Each structure stands twice: as C-alpha cells, then as structure tokens.
Coordinates of N, CA and C in Angstrom, one line a residue:
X1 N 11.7 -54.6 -8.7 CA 11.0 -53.5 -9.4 C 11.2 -52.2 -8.7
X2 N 11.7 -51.0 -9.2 CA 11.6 -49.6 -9.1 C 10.8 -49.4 -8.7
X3 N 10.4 -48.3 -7.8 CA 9.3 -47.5 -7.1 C 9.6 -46.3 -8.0
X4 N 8.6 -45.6 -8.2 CA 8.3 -44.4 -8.2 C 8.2 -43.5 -7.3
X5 N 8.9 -42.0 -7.5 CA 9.4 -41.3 -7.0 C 8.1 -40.4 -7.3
X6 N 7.2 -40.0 -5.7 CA 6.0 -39.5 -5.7 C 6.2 -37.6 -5.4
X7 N 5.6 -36.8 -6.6 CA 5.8 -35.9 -6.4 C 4.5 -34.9 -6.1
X8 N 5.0 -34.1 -5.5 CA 3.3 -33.3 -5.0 C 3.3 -32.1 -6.1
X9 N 2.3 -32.0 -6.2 CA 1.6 -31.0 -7.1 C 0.9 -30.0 -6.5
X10 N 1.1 -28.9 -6.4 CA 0.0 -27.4 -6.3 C -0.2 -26.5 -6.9
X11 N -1.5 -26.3 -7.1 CA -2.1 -25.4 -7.6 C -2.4 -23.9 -7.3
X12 N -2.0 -22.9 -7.8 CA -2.0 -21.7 -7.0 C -2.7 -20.9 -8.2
X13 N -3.6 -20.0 -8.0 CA -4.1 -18.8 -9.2 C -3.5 -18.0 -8.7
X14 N -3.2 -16.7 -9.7 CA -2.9 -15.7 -10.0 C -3.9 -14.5 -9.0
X15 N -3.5 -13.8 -8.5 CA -4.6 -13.0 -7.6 C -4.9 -11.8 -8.8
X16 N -4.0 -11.6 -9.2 CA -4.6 -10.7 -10.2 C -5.3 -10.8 -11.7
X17 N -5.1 -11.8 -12.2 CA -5.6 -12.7 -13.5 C -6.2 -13.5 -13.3
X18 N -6.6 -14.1 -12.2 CA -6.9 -15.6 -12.1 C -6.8 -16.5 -12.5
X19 N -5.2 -16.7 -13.1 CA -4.8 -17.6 -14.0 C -4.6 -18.7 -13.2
X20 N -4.7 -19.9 -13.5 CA -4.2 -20.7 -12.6 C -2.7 -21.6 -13.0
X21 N -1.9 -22.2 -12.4 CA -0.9 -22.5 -12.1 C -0.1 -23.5 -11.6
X22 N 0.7 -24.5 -11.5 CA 0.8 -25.4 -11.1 C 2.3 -25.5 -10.7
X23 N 3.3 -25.9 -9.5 CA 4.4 -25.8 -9.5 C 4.5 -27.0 -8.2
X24 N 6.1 -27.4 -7.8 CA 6.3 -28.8 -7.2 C 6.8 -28.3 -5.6
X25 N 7.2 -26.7 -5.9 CA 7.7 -26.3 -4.5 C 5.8 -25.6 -3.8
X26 N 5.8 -26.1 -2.6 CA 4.8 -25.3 -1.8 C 5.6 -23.7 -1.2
X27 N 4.4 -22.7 -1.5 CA 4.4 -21.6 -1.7 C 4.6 -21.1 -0.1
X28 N 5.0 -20.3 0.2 CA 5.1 -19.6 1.7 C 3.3 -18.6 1.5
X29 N 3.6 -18.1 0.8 CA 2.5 -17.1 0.6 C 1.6 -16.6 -0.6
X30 N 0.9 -18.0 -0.5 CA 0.3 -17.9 -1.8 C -0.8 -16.9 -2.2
X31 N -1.3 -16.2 -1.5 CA -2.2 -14.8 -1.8 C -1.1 -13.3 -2.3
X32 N 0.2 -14.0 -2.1 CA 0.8 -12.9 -2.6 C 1.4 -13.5 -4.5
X33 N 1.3 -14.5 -4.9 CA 2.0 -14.6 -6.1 C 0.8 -14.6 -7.6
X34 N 1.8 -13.8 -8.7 CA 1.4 -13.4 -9.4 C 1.6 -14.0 -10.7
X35 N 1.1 -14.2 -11.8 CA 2.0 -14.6 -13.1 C 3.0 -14.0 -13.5
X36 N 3.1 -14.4 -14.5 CA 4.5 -13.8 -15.4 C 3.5 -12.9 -16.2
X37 N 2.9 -13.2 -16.7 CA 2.3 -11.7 -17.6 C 1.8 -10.7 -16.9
X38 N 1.4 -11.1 -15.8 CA 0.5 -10.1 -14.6 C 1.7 -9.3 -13.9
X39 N 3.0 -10.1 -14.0 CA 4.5 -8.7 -13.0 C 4.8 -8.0 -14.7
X40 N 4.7 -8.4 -15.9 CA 5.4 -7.4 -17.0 C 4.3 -7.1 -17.1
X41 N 2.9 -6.9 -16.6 CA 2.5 -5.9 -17.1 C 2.5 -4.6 -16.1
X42 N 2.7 -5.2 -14.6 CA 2.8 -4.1 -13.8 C 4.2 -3.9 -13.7
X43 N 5.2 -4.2 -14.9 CA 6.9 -3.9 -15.0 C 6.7 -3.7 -16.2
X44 N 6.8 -2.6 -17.3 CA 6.5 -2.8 -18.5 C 8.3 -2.5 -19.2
X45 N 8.8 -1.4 -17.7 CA 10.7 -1.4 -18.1 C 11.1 -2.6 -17.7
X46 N 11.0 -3.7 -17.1 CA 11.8 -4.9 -17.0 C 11.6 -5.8 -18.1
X47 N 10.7 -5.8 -19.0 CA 10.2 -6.8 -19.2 C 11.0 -7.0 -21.0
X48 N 12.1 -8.4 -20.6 CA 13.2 -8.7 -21.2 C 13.3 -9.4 -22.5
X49 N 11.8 -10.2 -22.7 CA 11.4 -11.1 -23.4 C 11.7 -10.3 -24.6
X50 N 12.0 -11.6 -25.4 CA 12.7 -11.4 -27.1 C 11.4 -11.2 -27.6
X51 N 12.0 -10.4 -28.8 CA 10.9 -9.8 -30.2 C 9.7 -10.6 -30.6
X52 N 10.3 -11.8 -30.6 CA 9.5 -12.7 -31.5 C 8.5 -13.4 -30.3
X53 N 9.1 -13.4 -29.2 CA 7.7 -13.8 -28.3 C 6.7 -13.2 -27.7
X54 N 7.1 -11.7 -27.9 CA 6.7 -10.6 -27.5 C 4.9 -10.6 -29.0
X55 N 5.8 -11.1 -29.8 CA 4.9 -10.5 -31.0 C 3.7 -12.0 -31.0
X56 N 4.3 -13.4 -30.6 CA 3.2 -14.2 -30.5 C 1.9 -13.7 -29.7
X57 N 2.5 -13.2 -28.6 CA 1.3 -13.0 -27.4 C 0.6 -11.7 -27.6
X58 N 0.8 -10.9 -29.0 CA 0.4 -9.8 -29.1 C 0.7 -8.7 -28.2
X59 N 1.7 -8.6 -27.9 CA 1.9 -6.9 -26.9 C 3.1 -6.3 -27.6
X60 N 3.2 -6.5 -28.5 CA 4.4 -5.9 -29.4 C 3.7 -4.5 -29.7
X61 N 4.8 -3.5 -29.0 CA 4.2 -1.9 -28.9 C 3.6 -1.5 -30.6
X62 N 3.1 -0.7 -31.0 CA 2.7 -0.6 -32.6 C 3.4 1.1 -32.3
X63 N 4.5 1.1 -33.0 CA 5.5 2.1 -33.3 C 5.5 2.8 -34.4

C-alpha cells in the first residue's frame, strides 16, 4: 500500500485586510505579506485583471 505524501499547511492573514490565507511554502516574513486585492488596491496602475473579473468583484471604474 502507498503512503501518502504529507503536506504542511499555513495560514497567514493579510496585515492590511485581515484576510486570511492559506499556502504550502512557509513564509520568510509573514508580517510583511499582503493579499491580492490589498497590493491592486495600493497599485491601481498595475492592476491587469480582465474586464469581466474586474466587474464580478465590483471595482469596475463607473465611466
């Protein structure tokens, strides 16, 4: 019988949203990381996301 391949889990929040988060690599500096909505909003020229996803999450500019 196969073993299972045991994988770690961590949980990190958002320092600016409080969102919480979950990823398989351990973080060097986790009081520094941010979400994805929390860097486009403090990047509003980077921020690359297509029309239609833009418009799910509601931030589609009103032009």
């Amino acid at each position: 019988m196969a073993r299972k391949k045991h994988v770690q889990i961590y949980r990190y929040n958002c320092t600016m949203t409080d969102e919480e988060f979950k990823t398989t690599a351990k973080a060097e500096n986790p009081d520094d990381l941010i979400s994805v909505s929390a860097y486009y909003e403090m990047n509003p020229d980077k921020d690359d996301r297509p029309e239609h996803i833009k418009q799910e999450l509601g931030i589609l500019d009103k032009e």
